[in-house]
Coordinates of C-alpha atoms in Angstrom, one line a residue:
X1 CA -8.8 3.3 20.9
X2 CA -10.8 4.1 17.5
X3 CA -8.3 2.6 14.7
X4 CA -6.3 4.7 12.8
X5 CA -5.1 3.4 9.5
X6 CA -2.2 2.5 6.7
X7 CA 1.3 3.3 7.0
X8 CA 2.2 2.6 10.1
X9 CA -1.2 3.7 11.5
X10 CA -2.6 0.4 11.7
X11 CA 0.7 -1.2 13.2
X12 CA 0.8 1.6 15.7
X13 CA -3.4 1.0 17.2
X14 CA -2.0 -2.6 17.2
X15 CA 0.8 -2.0 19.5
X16 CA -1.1 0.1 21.6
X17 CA -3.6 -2.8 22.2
X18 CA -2.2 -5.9 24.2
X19 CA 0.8 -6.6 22.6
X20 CA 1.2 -10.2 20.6
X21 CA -2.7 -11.1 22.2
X22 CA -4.4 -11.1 19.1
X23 CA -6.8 -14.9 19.1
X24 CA -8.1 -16.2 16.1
X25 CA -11.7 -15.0 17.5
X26 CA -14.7 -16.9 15.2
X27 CA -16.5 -14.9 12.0
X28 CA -18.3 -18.2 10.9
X29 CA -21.4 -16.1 10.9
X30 CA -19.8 -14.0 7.2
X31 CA -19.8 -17.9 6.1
X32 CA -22.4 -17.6 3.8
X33 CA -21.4 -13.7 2.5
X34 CA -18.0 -15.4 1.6
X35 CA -19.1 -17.8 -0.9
X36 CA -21.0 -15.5 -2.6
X37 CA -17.9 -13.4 -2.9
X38 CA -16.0 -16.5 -3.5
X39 CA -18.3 -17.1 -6.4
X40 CA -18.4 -14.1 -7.9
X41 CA -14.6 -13.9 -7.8
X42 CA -14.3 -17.1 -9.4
X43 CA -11.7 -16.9 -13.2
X44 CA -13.6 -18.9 -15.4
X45 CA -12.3 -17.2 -18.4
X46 CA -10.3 -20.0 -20.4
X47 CA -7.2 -18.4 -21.0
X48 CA -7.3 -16.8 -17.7
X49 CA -5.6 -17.3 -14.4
X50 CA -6.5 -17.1 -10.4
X51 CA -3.5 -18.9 -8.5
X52 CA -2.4 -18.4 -4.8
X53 CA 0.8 -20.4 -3.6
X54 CA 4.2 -19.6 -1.2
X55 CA 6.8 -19.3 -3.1
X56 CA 10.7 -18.9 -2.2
X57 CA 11.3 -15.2 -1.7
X58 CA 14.5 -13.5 0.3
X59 CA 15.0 -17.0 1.9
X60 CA 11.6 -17.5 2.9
X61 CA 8.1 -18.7 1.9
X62 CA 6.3 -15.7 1.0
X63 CA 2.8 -15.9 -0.2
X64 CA 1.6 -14.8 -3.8
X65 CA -2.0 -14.3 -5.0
X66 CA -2.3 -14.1 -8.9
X67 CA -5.3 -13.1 -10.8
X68 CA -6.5 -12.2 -14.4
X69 CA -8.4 -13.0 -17.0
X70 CA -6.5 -12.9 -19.8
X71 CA -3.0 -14.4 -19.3
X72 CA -1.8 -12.5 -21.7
X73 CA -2.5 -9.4 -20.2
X74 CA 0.2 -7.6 -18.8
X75 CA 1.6 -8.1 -15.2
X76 CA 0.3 -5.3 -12.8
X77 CA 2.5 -6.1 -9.2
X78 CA 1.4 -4.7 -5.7
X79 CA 3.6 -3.5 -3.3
X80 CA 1.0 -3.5 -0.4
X81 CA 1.2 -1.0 2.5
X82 CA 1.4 -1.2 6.2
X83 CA 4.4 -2.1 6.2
X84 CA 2.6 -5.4 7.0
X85 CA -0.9 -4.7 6.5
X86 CA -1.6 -7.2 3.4
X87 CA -3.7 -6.1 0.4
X88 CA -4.6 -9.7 -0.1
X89 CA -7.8 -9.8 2.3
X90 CA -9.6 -6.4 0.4
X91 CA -9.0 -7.3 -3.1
X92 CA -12.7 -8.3 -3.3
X93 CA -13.8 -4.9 -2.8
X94 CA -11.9 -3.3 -5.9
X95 CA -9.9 -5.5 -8.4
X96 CA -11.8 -7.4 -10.6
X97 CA -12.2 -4.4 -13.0
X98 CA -8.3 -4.2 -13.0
X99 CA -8.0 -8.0 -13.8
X100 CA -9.6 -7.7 -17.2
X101 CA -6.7 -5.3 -18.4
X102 CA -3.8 -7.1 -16.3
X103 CA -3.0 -10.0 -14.5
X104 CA -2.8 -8.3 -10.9
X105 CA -0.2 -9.6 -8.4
X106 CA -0.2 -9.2 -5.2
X107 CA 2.1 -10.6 -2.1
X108 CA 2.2 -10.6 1.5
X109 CA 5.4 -9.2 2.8
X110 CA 8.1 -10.9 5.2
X111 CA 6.0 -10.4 8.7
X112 CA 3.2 -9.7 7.2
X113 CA -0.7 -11.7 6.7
X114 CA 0.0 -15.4 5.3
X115 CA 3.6 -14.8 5.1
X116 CA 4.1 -14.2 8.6
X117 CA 1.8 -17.7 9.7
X118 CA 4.2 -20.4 6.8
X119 CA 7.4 -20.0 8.8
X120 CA 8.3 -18.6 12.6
X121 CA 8.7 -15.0 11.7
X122 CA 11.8 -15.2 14.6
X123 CA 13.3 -17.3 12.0
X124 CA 14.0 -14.2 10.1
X125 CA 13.9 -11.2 12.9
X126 CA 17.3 -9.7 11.6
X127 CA 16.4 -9.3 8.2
X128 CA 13.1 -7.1 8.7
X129 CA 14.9 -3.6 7.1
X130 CA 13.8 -1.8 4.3
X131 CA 16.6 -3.1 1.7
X132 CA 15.6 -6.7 3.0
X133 CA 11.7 -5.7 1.9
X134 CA 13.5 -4.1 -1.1
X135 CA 15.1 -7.1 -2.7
X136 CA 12.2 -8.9 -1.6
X137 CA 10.0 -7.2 -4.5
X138 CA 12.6 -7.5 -7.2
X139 CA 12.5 -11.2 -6.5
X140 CA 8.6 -11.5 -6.5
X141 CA 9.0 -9.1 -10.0
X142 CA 11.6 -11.7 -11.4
X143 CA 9.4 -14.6 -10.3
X144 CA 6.5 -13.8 -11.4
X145 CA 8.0 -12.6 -15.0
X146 CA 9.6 -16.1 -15.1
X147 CA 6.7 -18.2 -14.0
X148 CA 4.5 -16.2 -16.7
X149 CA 6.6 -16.0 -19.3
X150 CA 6.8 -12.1 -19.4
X151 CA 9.7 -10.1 -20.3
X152 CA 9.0 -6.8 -18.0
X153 CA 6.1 -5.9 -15.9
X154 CA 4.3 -3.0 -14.0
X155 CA 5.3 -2.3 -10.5
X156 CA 2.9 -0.2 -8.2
X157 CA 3.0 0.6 -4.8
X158 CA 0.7 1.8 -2.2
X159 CA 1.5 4.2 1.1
X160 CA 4.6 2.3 2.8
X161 CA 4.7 0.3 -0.1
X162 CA 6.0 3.2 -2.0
X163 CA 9.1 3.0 -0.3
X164 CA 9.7 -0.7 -1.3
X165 CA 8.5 -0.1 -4.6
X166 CA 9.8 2.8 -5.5
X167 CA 13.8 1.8 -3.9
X168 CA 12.9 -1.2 -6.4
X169 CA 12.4 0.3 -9.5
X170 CA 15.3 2.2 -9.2
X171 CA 17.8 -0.5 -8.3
X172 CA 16.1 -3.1 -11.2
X173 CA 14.8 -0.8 -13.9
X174 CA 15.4 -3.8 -16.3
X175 CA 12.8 -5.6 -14.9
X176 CA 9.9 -3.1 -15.2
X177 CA 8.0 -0.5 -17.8
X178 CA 6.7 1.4 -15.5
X179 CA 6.4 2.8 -11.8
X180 CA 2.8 3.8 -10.3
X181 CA 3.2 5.5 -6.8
X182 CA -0.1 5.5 -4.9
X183 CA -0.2 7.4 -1.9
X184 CA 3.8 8.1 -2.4
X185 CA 6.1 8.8 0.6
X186 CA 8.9 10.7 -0.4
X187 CA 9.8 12.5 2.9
X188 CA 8.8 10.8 5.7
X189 CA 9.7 13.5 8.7
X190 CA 7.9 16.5 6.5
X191 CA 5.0 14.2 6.1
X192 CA 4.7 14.2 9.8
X193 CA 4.6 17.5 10.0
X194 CA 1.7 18.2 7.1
X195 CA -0.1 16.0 9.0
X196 CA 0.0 17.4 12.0
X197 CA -0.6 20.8 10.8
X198 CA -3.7 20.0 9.0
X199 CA -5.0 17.6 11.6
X200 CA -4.5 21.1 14.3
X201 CA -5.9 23.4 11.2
X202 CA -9.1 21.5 10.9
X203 CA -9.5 20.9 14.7
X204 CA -9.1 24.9 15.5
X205 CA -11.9 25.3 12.4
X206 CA -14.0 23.0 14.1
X207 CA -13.7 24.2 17.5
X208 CA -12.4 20.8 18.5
X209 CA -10.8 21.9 22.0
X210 CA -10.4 18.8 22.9
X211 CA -7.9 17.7 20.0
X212 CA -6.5 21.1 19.8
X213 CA -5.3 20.2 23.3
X214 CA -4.2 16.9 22.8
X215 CA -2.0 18.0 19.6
X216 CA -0.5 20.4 21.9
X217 CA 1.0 18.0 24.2
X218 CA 3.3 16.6 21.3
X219 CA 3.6 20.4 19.7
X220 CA 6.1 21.5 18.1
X221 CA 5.4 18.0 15.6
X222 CA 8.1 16.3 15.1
X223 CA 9.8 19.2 16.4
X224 CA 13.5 18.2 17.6
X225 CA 12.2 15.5 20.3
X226 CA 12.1 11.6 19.5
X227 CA 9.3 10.6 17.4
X228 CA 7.9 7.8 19.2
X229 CA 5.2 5.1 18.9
X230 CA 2.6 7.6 21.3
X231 CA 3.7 10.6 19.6
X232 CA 2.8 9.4 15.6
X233 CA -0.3 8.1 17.1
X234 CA -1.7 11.4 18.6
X235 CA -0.4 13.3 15.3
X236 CA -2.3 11.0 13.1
X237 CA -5.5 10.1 14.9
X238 CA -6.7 13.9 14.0
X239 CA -5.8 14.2 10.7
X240 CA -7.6 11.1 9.7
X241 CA -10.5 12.1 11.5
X242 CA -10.7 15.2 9.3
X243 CA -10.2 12.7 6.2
X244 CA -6.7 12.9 5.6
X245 CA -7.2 9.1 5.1
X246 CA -10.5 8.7 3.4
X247 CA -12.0 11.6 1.8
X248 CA -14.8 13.1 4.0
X249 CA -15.0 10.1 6.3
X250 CA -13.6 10.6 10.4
X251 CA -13.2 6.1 10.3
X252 CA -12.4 3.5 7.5
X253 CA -14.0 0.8 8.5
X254 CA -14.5 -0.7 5.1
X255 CA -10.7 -1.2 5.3
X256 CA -10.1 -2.6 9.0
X257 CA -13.2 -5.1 8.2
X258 CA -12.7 -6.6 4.9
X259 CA -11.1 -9.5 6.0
X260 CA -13.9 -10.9 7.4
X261 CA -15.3 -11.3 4.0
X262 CA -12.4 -12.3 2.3
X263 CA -12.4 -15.5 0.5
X264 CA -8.4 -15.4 0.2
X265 CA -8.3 -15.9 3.8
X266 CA -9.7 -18.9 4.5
X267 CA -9.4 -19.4 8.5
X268 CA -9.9 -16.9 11.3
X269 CA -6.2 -17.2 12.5
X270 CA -5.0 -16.5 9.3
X271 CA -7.1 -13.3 9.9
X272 CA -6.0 -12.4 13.3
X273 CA -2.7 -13.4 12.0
X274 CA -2.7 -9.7 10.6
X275 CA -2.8 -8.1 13.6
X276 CA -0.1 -10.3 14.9
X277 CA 2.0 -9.4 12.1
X278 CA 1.7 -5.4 12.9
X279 CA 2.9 -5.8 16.0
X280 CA 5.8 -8.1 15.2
X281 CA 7.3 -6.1 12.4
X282 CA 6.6 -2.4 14.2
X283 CA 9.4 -2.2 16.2
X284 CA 12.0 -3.1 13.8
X285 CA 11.2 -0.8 10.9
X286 CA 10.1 2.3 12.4
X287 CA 13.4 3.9 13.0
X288 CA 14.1 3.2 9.3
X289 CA 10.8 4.4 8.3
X290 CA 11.4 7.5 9.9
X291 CA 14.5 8.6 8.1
X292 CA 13.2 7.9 4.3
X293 CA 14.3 10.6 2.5
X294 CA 13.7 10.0 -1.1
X295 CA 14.1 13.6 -2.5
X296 CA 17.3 13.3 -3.4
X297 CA 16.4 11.2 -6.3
X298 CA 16.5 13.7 -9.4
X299 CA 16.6 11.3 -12.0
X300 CA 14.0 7.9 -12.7
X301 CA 15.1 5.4 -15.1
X302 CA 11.6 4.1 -16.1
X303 CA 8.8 5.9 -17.0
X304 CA 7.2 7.3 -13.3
X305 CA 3.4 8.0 -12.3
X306 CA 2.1 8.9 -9.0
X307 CA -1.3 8.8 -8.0
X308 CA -2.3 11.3 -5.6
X309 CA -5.7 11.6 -3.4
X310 CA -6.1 15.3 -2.9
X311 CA -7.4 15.1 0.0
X312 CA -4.6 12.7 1.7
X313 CA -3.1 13.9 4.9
X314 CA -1.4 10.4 5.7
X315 CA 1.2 10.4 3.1
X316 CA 0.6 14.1 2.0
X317 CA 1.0 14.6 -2.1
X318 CA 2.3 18.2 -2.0
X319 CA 6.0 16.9 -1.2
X320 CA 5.2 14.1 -3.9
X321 CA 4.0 16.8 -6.5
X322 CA 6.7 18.5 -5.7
X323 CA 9.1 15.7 -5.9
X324 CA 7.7 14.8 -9.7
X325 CA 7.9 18.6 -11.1
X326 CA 11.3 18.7 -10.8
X327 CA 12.6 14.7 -11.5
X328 CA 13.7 13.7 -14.6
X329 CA 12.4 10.7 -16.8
X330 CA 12.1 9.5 -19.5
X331 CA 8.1 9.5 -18.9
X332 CA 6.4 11.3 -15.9
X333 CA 2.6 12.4 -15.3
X334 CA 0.8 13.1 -11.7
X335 CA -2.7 12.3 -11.6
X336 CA -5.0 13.8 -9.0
X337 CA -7.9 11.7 -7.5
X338 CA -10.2 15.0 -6.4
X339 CA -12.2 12.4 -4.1
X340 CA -9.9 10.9 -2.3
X341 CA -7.6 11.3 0.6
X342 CA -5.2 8.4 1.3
X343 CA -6.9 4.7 0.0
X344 CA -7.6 5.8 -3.9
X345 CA -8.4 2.3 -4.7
X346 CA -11.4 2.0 -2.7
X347 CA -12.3 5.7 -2.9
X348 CA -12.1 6.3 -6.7
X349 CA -11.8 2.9 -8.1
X350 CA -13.0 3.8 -11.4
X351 CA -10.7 6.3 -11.6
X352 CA -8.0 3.9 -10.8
X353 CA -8.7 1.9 -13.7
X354 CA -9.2 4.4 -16.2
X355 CA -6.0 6.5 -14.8
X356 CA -4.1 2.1 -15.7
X357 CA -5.7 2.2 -19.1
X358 CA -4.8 5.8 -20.1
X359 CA -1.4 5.7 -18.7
X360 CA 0.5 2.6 -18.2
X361 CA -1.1 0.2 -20.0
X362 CA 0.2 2.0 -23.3
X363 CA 3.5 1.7 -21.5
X364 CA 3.9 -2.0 -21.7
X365 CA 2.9 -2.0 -25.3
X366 CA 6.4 -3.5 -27.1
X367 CA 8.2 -0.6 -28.9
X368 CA 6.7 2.1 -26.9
X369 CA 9.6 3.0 -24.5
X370 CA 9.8 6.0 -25.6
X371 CA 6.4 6.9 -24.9
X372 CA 5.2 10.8 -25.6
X373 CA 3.1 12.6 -22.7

């Protein structure tokens, strides 16, 4: 089965392979391509910083890659997507700009990448639930602002991450100047149903028969049957075919494959340990996942950006548009990436950057809270 990616995609192709068989399969021949990313990633700026350690989260040992070049930069933190598909292994292709204006954190989430390979994720089966993941990034925020002597930082999220960060910002607004939603979820069950449509819009425009008749074994989507596991799969594989997940592309291989060059993961079961973690934490969160419904939230305590790829048919941005026209903040501003579809920060990184430095990095400036659109 082609791949289909982030939120829940990924953990969804996983499942439908041979559950929990994932082997830590050999890529000593990207060896030599990794130490020449390795090198070029190397912080050699004096005041800067590149640290990876576990550190006691939620109970835990979760694992927490740091990197900037100027420590006195303000904190940027990553909520990564999935849920458990870690950011960690792709920040080679796309950071490094970002690290000369902030020092970046990112962190692998209870049962997911490193996280899920420094403890026996059974350990901690009962916890995996979206306040757990929740209070997970307010204590990563708190950490990190401790360790680095900050008094607030940015929080960001990406696709499932969204709903972490997001639920985070609001319950610790203390802790943070700002809120950047990347690929924002807001309602989960009219997501599904954008996607669908546009997935069976573009297949009829095509002439696709053969998806138009696969999307109509699950139609009406979601309709009033159970959304399971098969269903999400058939209504997503076509709308990320037609680039509802990266702009003009039917597959994101740049995204599934990174790893494999990545110098932050350092063995191949660490690697396959990804995998492994999308099929452990599947189960447990997707009857959660289903029912977000963050529309109901009419007021944002901190200033609130969302990124939006307008192209993206895996967390669609009209609800999210929609969402920010009518929520009051004390600063708000939707910015559209015209390129992209679902993964901005490989798509448009520039953008990204520039969209940071425009934006939110004015945010964090001391005496600036009540920042002017």
């Amino acid at each position: 089965m082609r791949k289909l990616p982030a939120l829940f995609a990924l953990m969804l192709t996983a499942v439908a392979a041979p559950a929990l068989a994932a082997e830590c399969k050999s890529t000593a021949q990207y060896a030599d391509a990794r130490a020449v990313i390795e090198d070029l990633d190397r912080i050699v700026a004096p005041n800067g910083v590149q640290e990876a350690y576990a550190a006691p989260i939620g109970g835990i040992q979760q694992w927490i890659n740091v990197r900037g070049q100027d420590r006195d930069n303000p904190i940027l933190l990553f909520v990564h997507g999935g849920p458990a598909s870690p950011l960690i292994p792709g920040l080679w292709q796309f950071q490094r700009p970002l690290e000369e204006y902030f020092t970046v954190v990112n962190y692998d989430q209870r049962g997911a990448g490193k996280t899920y390979t420094l403890q026996d994720p059974q350990s901690y089966a009962d916890s995996i639930h979206i306040p757990t993941y929740v209070d997970d990034a307010v204590q990563v925020a708190e950490y990190v602002r401790k360790r680095y002597g900050k008094r607030k930082i940015v929080l960001a999220g990406h696709s499932w991450g969204t709903i972490v960060g997001m639920q985070a910002a609001l319950k610790r607004p203390d802790l943070f100047y700002a809120y950047v939603g990347i690929g924002q979820a807001i309602k989960v069950m009219e997501n599904e149903r954008l996607s669908f449509d546009y997935g069976m819009q573009q297949a009829l425009a095509h002439g696709n028969t053969a998806a138009v008749e696969e999307m109509k074994t699950i139609a009406p989507y979601p309709g009033d049957q159970p959304v399971t596991r098969e269903r999400i799969i058939t209504a997503r594989k076509w709308a990320q075919y037609y680039g509802g997940m990266t702009a003009y592309r039917a597959e994101s291989p740049y995204f599934y494959r990174a790893g494999r060059l990545s110098p932050d993961y350092t063995d191949d079961c660490e690697r396959a340990a990804v995998d492994e973690g999308n099929v452990y934490s599947l189960g447990k969160l997707l009857p959660e996942f289903l029912a977000t419904d963050l529309s109901g939230v009419r007021e944002f305590p901190i200033p609130v950006l969302m990124f939006m790829g307008r192209h993206d048919y895996t967390t669609p941005s009209q609800p999210t548009d929609a969402w920010l026209k009518r929520v009051k903040a004390p600063y708000k501003r939707g910015v559209w990436f015209e390129r992209s579809s679902h993964m901005m920060q490989w798509e448009e990184p520039g953008k990204l950057l520039t969209s940071l430095l425009t934006y939110v990095r004015p945010l964090t400036e001391e005496g600036r809270a009540d920042a002017k659109r």
